[in-house]
mmCIF file of C-alpha atoms in Angstrom:
data_model
loop_
_atom_site.group_PDB
_atom_site.id
_atom_site.type_symbol
_atom_site.label_atom_id
_atom_site.label_comp_id
_atom_site.label_asym_id
_atom_site.label_seq_id
_atom_site.Cartn_x
_atom_site.Cartn_y
_atom_site.Cartn_z
ATOM 1 C CA MET A 400 63.183 -26.988 -11.099
ATOM 2 C CA SER A 401 59.427 -27.451 -10.882
ATOM 3 C CA LYS A 402 57.141 -24.499 -10.349
ATOM 4 C CA PRO A 403 55.408 -24.156 -6.973
ATOM 5 C CA PRO A 404 51.687 -24.967 -7.065
ATOM 6 C CA ALA A 405 49.486 -22.004 -7.890
ATOM 7 C CA LYS A 406 47.758 -20.414 -4.935
ATOM 8 C CA ASN A 407 43.995 -20.644 -4.761
ATOM 9 C CA LYS A 408 42.226 -17.482 -5.843
ATOM 10 C CA LYS A 409 39.932 -15.821 -3.306
ATOM 11 C CA ILE A 410 36.434 -14.889 -4.451
ATOM 12 C CA SER A 411 33.557 -13.246 -2.545
ATOM 13 C CA ILE A 412 29.951 -13.611 -3.701
ATOM 14 C CA ALA A 413 26.891 -12.251 -1.873
ATOM 15 C CA PHE A 414 23.186 -13.096 -2.028
ATOM 16 C CA CYS A 415 20.869 -10.130 -1.501
ATOM 17 C CA GLY A 416 17.151 -9.514 -1.872
ATOM 18 C CA ASN A 417 13.937 -9.373 0.122
ATOM 19 C CA SER A 418 13.272 -11.649 3.046
ATOM 20 C CA ALA A 419 11.579 -14.954 2.158
ATOM 21 C CA VAL A 420 12.494 -14.964 -1.537
ATOM 22 C CA GLY A 421 14.569 -18.136 -1.144
ATOM 23 C CA LYS A 422 18.095 -16.748 -0.721
ATOM 24 C CA THR A 423 18.969 -18.934 2.237
ATOM 25 C CA ALA A 424 17.390 -22.040 0.728
ATOM 26 C CA LEU A 425 19.599 -21.523 -2.331
ATOM 27 C CA PHE A 426 22.607 -20.735 -0.120
ATOM 28 C CA THR A 427 22.004 -23.949 1.853
ATOM 29 C CA ARG A 428 21.579 -26.044 -1.285
ATOM 30 C CA ILE A 429 24.874 -24.738 -2.691
ATOM 31 C CA THR A 430 26.848 -25.082 0.526
ATOM 32 C CA LYS A 431 25.344 -28.248 2.035
ATOM 33 C CA GLY A 432 23.697 -29.943 -0.924
ATOM 34 C CA ILE A 433 20.349 -30.150 0.865
ATOM 35 C CA PHE A 434 16.926 -28.499 0.622
ATOM 36 C CA ASN A 435 15.159 -27.451 3.797
ATOM 37 C CA GLU A 436 11.671 -25.956 3.591
ATOM 38 C CA HIS A 437 11.718 -24.929 7.255
ATOM 39 C CA LEU A 438 14.467 -22.352 7.601
ATOM 40 C CA GLU A 439 14.423 -19.358 9.925
ATOM 41 C CA ALA A 440 14.941 -15.792 8.750
ATOM 42 C CA SER A 441 18.528 -14.604 8.411
ATOM 43 C CA ILE A 442 19.022 -11.819 10.935
ATOM 44 C CA SER A 443 22.654 -11.036 10.136
ATOM 45 C CA ALA A 444 24.993 -12.480 7.534
ATOM 46 C CA ASP A 445 26.251 -16.039 7.316
ATOM 47 C CA VAL A 446 29.421 -16.812 5.398
ATOM 48 C CA PHE A 447 30.451 -20.207 4.079
ATOM 49 C CA THR A 448 33.754 -20.983 2.364
ATOM 50 C CA LYS A 449 33.797 -23.487 -0.447
ATOM 51 C CA GLN A 450 36.491 -24.602 -2.869
ATOM 52 C CA VAL A 451 35.411 -24.375 -6.502
ATOM 53 C CA ASN A 452 37.478 -25.431 -9.520
ATOM 54 C CA VAL A 453 36.956 -23.339 -12.632
ATOM 55 C CA ASP A 454 38.883 -24.230 -15.781
ATOM 56 C CA GLY A 455 41.624 -25.969 -13.806
ATOM 57 C CA GLN A 456 42.075 -23.177 -11.238
ATOM 58 C CA ASN A 457 40.954 -23.633 -7.641
ATOM 59 C CA HIS A 458 39.091 -20.761 -6.010
ATOM 60 C CA ASN A 459 38.293 -20.296 -2.341
ATOM 61 C CA VAL A 460 34.789 -18.870 -2.555
ATOM 62 C CA ALA A 461 33.250 -16.958 0.341
ATOM 63 C CA LEU A 462 29.468 -17.058 -0.002
ATOM 64 C CA TRP A 463 27.600 -14.393 1.956
ATOM 65 C CA ASP A 464 23.935 -14.881 2.850
ATOM 66 C CA THR A 465 22.600 -11.477 3.900
ATOM 67 C CA ALA A 466 19.461 -10.496 5.799
ATOM 68 C CA GLY A 467 16.628 -9.130 3.679
ATOM 69 C CA GLN A 468 14.558 -7.439 6.369
ATOM 70 C CA GLU A 469 14.575 -3.645 6.464
ATOM 71 C CA LYS A 470 15.597 -3.445 10.125
ATOM 72 C CA PHE A 471 18.854 -5.241 9.279
ATOM 73 C CA ARG A 472 19.604 -3.291 6.101
ATOM 74 C CA SER A 473 22.381 -1.129 7.553
ATOM 75 C CA THR A 474 24.163 -4.308 8.627
ATOM 76 C CA THR A 475 23.594 -5.930 5.245
ATOM 77 C CA LYS A 476 25.358 -3.021 3.532
ATOM 78 C CA SER A 477 28.531 -3.903 5.422
ATOM 79 C CA TYR A 478 28.736 -7.164 3.477
ATOM 80 C CA LEU A 479 28.288 -5.637 0.023
ATOM 81 C CA ARG A 480 31.803 -4.184 -0.263
ATOM 82 C CA GLY A 481 34.681 -5.680 -2.209
ATOM 83 C CA LEU A 482 32.601 -8.320 -3.980
ATOM 84 C CA HIS A 483 33.510 -10.288 -7.086
ATOM 85 C CA GLY A 484 29.908 -11.323 -7.662
ATOM 86 C CA VAL A 485 26.504 -10.220 -6.415
ATOM 87 C CA LEU A 486 23.290 -12.217 -6.778
ATOM 88 C CA PHE A 487 20.118 -10.119 -6.686
ATOM 89 C CA CYS A 488 17.432 -12.625 -5.731
ATOM 90 C CA PHE A 489 13.657 -12.496 -6.088
ATOM 91 C CA ASP A 490 10.776 -14.958 -5.839
ATOM 92 C CA ILE A 491 9.268 -15.643 -9.279
ATOM 93 C CA THR A 492 5.875 -16.225 -7.602
ATOM 94 C CA LYS A 493 5.822 -12.784 -5.929
ATOM 95 C CA LYS A 494 5.987 -9.776 -8.227
ATOM 96 C CA GLU A 495 6.614 -7.362 -5.364
ATOM 97 C CA THR A 496 9.989 -9.006 -4.665
ATOM 98 C CA PHE A 497 10.971 -8.453 -8.298
ATOM 99 C CA ASN A 498 9.867 -4.824 -8.075
ATOM 100 C CA CYS A 499 12.267 -4.332 -5.155
ATOM 101 C CA ILE A 500 15.382 -5.309 -7.123
ATOM 102 C CA ASP A 501 15.973 -1.665 -8.107
ATOM 103 C CA MET A 502 16.183 -0.815 -4.415
ATOM 104 C CA TRP A 503 18.683 -3.630 -3.795
ATOM 105 C CA ILE A 504 20.833 -2.486 -6.698
ATOM 106 C CA GLN A 505 20.860 0.997 -5.194
ATOM 107 C CA GLU A 506 21.833 -0.397 -1.778
ATOM 108 C CA TYR A 507 24.646 -2.363 -3.390
ATOM 109 C CA GLU A 508 25.938 0.567 -5.435
ATOM 110 C CA GLN A 509 25.996 2.815 -2.377
ATOM 111 C CA ALA A 510 28.112 0.270 -0.515
ATOM 112 C CA GLN A 511 30.409 -0.974 -3.265
ATOM 113 C CA THR A 512 33.620 0.954 -3.920
ATOM 114 C CA LEU A 513 34.300 -0.464 -7.395
ATOM 115 C CA LYS A 514 30.843 -1.629 -8.379
ATOM 116 C CA ASP A 515 31.525 -1.970 -12.105
ATOM 117 C CA LEU A 516 34.021 -4.807 -11.619
ATOM 118 C CA ALA A 517 31.723 -7.342 -9.964
ATOM 119 C CA ALA A 518 29.737 -9.917 -11.934
ATOM 120 C CA ARG A 519 26.052 -9.116 -11.440
ATOM 121 C CA TYR A 520 23.354 -11.770 -11.633
ATOM 122 C CA LEU A 521 19.591 -11.550 -11.330
ATOM 123 C CA ILE A 522 18.361 -14.781 -9.757
ATOM 124 C CA GLY A 523 14.775 -15.949 -10.050
ATOM 125 C CA CYS A 524 14.318 -18.238 -7.043
ATOM 126 C CA LYS A 525 11.767 -21.049 -6.638
ATOM 127 C CA GLY A 526 11.948 -22.092 -10.273
ATOM 128 C CA ASP A 527 10.098 -25.302 -9.366
ATOM 129 C CA LEU A 528 6.966 -23.177 -8.809
ATOM 130 C CA ALA A 529 6.836 -21.928 -12.400
ATOM 131 C CA SER A 530 3.111 -22.702 -12.634
ATOM 132 C CA LYS A 531 2.520 -20.030 -9.962
ATOM 133 C CA ARG A 532 4.861 -17.444 -11.374
ATOM 134 C CA GLU A 533 3.988 -13.740 -11.327
ATOM 135 C CA VAL A 534 7.156 -12.722 -13.170
ATOM 136 C CA SER A 535 7.689 -14.158 -16.631
ATOM 137 C CA ARG A 536 11.105 -15.303 -17.756
ATOM 138 C CA GLU A 537 10.912 -12.790 -20.616
ATOM 139 C CA GLU A 538 10.222 -9.886 -18.255
ATOM 140 C CA ALA A 539 13.080 -10.858 -15.956
ATOM 141 C CA GLU A 540 15.508 -11.347 -18.849
ATOM 142 C CA SER A 541 14.552 -7.989 -20.347
ATOM 143 C CA TYR A 542 15.038 -6.227 -17.017
ATOM 144 C CA ALA A 543 18.386 -7.942 -16.415
ATOM 145 C CA LYS A 544 19.600 -6.811 -19.821
ATOM 146 C CA THR A 545 18.836 -3.164 -19.019
ATOM 147 C CA LYS A 546 20.933 -3.506 -15.847
ATOM 148 C CA ASN A 547 23.829 -5.376 -17.502
ATOM 149 C CA MET A 548 23.077 -8.481 -15.471
ATOM 150 C CA THR A 549 22.870 -12.162 -16.333
ATOM 151 C CA TYR A 550 19.513 -13.770 -15.551
ATOM 152 C CA LEU A 551 19.190 -17.296 -14.177
ATOM 153 C CA GLU A 552 16.272 -19.158 -12.648
ATOM 154 C CA CYS A 553 17.227 -21.571 -9.896
ATOM 155 C CA SER A 554 15.436 -24.067 -7.708
ATOM 156 C CA ALA A 555 16.858 -24.959 -4.320
ATOM 157 C CA LYS A 556 14.328 -27.796 -4.212
ATOM 158 C CA THR A 557 15.179 -29.520 -7.511
ATOM 159 C CA GLY A 558 18.754 -28.266 -7.831
ATOM 160 C CA ASP A 559 18.107 -26.675 -11.223
ATOM 161 C CA ASN A 560 21.025 -24.355 -12.151
ATOM 162 C CA VAL A 561 22.465 -24.688 -8.641
ATOM 163 C CA ASP A 562 25.609 -26.633 -9.520
ATOM 164 C CA THR A 563 26.614 -24.295 -12.335
ATOM 165 C CA LEU A 564 25.854 -20.983 -10.625
ATOM 166 C CA LEU A 565 29.180 -20.382 -8.869
ATOM 167 C CA VAL A 566 31.203 -21.466 -11.896
ATOM 168 C CA SER A 567 29.198 -19.080 -14.065
ATOM 169 C CA VAL A 568 29.722 -16.145 -11.691
ATOM 170 C CA ILE A 569 33.470 -16.744 -11.388
ATOM 171 C CA ARG A 570 33.890 -17.073 -15.144
ATOM 172 C CA SER A 571 31.874 -13.914 -15.667
ATOM 173 C CA PHE A 572 34.082 -11.948 -13.269
ATOM 174 C CA LYS A 573 37.262 -13.224 -14.910
ATOM 175 C CA GLN A 574 35.980 -12.415 -18.397
ATOM 176 C CA LYS A 575 34.919 -8.956 -17.275
ATOM 177 C CA ASN A 576 38.268 -8.236 -15.612
ATOM 178 C CA PRO A 577 40.997 -10.021 -17.619
ATOM 179 C CA SER A 578 43.690 -7.566 -16.527
ATOM 180 C CA LEU A 579 43.095 -8.348 -12.844
ATOM 181 C CA VAL A 580 43.232 -12.075 -13.529
ATOM 182 C CA THR A 581 46.444 -11.751 -15.559
ATOM 183 C CA LEU A 582 48.066 -9.853 -12.716
ATOM 184 C CA GLY A 583 46.904 -12.451 -10.215
ATOM 185 C CA ILE A 584 44.670 -9.902 -8.513
ATOM 186 C CA MET A 585 41.305 -11.485 -7.768
ATOM 187 C CA ARG A 586 39.905 -8.761 -5.550
ATOM 188 C CA PRO A 587 37.972 -5.884 -7.109
ATOM 189 C CA SER A 588 40.129 -3.456 -5.141
ATOM 190 C CA VAL A 589 43.702 -4.331 -4.208
ATOM 191 C CA SER A 590 43.584 -1.678 -1.503
ATOM 192 C CA ASP A 591 40.351 -2.999 -0.007
ATOM 193 C CA SER A 592 40.916 -5.767 2.518
ATOM 194 C CA SER A 593 37.301 -5.975 3.597
ATOM 195 C CA SER A 594 34.987 -8.913 3.010
ATOM 196 C CA SER A 595 36.830 -10.114 -0.094
ATOM 197 C CA THR A 596 39.776 -11.345 1.953
ATOM 198 C CA LEU A 597 39.704 -14.706 3.698
ATOM 199 C CA PRO A 598 42.305 -16.413 5.877
ATOM 200 C CA SER A 599 44.623 -18.501 3.727
ATOM 201 C CA SER A 600 43.657 -21.636 5.653
ATOM 202 C CA SER A 601 40.086 -21.528 4.306
ATOM 203 C CA VAL A 602 40.614 -23.959 1.454
ATOM 204 C CA THR A 603 37.825 -26.490 1.883
ATOM 205 C CA THR A 604 34.101 -26.430 2.464
ATOM 206 C CA SER A 605 33.377 -25.441 6.050
ATOM 207 C CA ALA A 606 30.397 -24.998 8.338
ATOM 208 C CA PRO A 607 28.309 -21.821 8.069
ATOM 209 C CA ILE A 608 29.429 -19.164 10.504
ATOM 210 C CA SER A 609 28.237 -15.931 11.991
ATOM 211 C CA ALA A 610 30.384 -13.119 10.688
ATOM 212 C CA GLN A 611 31.042 -9.765 12.308
ATOM 213 C CA PRO A 612 31.441 -7.073 9.626
ATOM 214 C CA LYS A 613 34.620 -5.029 10.019
ATOM 215 C CA GLU A 614 35.578 -2.426 7.485
ATOM 216 C CA GLU A 615 39.146 -2.483 6.216
ATOM 217 C CA GLU A 616 39.873 -5.773 8.010
ATOM 218 C CA PRO A 617 39.926 -9.420 6.881
ATOM 219 C CA VAL A 618 36.848 -11.518 7.528
ATOM 220 C CA THR A 619 36.863 -13.023 11.011
ATOM 221 C CA LEU A 620 35.604 -16.589 11.319
ATOM 222 C CA THR A 621 33.682 -17.263 14.529
ATOM 223 C CA LYS A 622 31.352 -19.839 15.999
ATOM 224 C CA PRO A 623 28.876 -21.844 13.887
ATOM 225 C CA GLN A 624 25.336 -20.513 13.650
ATOM 226 C CA SER A 625 22.421 -22.870 13.157
ATOM 227 C CA SER A 626 19.870 -20.319 11.907
ATOM 228 C CA ASN A 627 19.585 -20.277 8.138
ATOM 229 C CA ASN A 628 16.585 -18.991 6.181
ATOM 230 C CA GLU A 629 13.614 -16.722 5.897
ATOM 231 C CA PRO A 630 9.963 -17.390 6.762
ATOM 232 C CA GLN A 631 7.263 -16.066 4.462
ATOM 233 C CA GLU A 632 6.435 -12.413 5.062
ATOM 234 C CA ALA A 633 4.097 -9.766 3.733
ATOM 235 C CA GLY A 634 5.036 -7.864 0.595
ATOM 236 C CA GLY A 635 7.108 -4.729 0.388
ATOM 237 C CA CYS A 636 10.774 -3.928 -0.099
ATOM 238 C CA CYS A 637 12.072 -5.320 3.167
#
């Protein structure tokens, strides 16, 4: 008697960081395969489900694009619970956005129930603008090491490191939590049915949606939202 096909694992990964650092451009490149220089600021959180195969195992990945502006920060915190991976994003051409990563880590740790289980990545966005960089690769790598994070530079424009990012995050989570993987538990907390749980029908790439955060409930998929990214703003941790 043949074995039933293995169920797809469910993974939740969130992008967080200041407004205008390039989070939504990277999110759009990963989810749609396109680069758009003219994206509006994210004012809530968009979620996009995408099927990713890692080492022969399919994973239904929920990608969360969160708002970086201070006035939306309380809402953003709602999406930082129950994550398998978190991407702390900054603009390599704006040092002030790098200086704000400590604040974003604090926001994440205040929201996350089992923060040590998630794979943490520091993402240097706009890698195609290296000639204008204000943060050196060495400085970013050194900082990431002190925070037990993996550092990657990505370019939504050229696609550099975009295709491998999700695979890297999923592998990192599985390597960090082998006991959860062995048990077939792919959520950081088996008792937490917040944003890490998706409807079982979400098995293929879908349109971006506007999500309403609900604690202790599965993610609710609602109507598509056309707004995607962040305009350039003044400096500061917002």
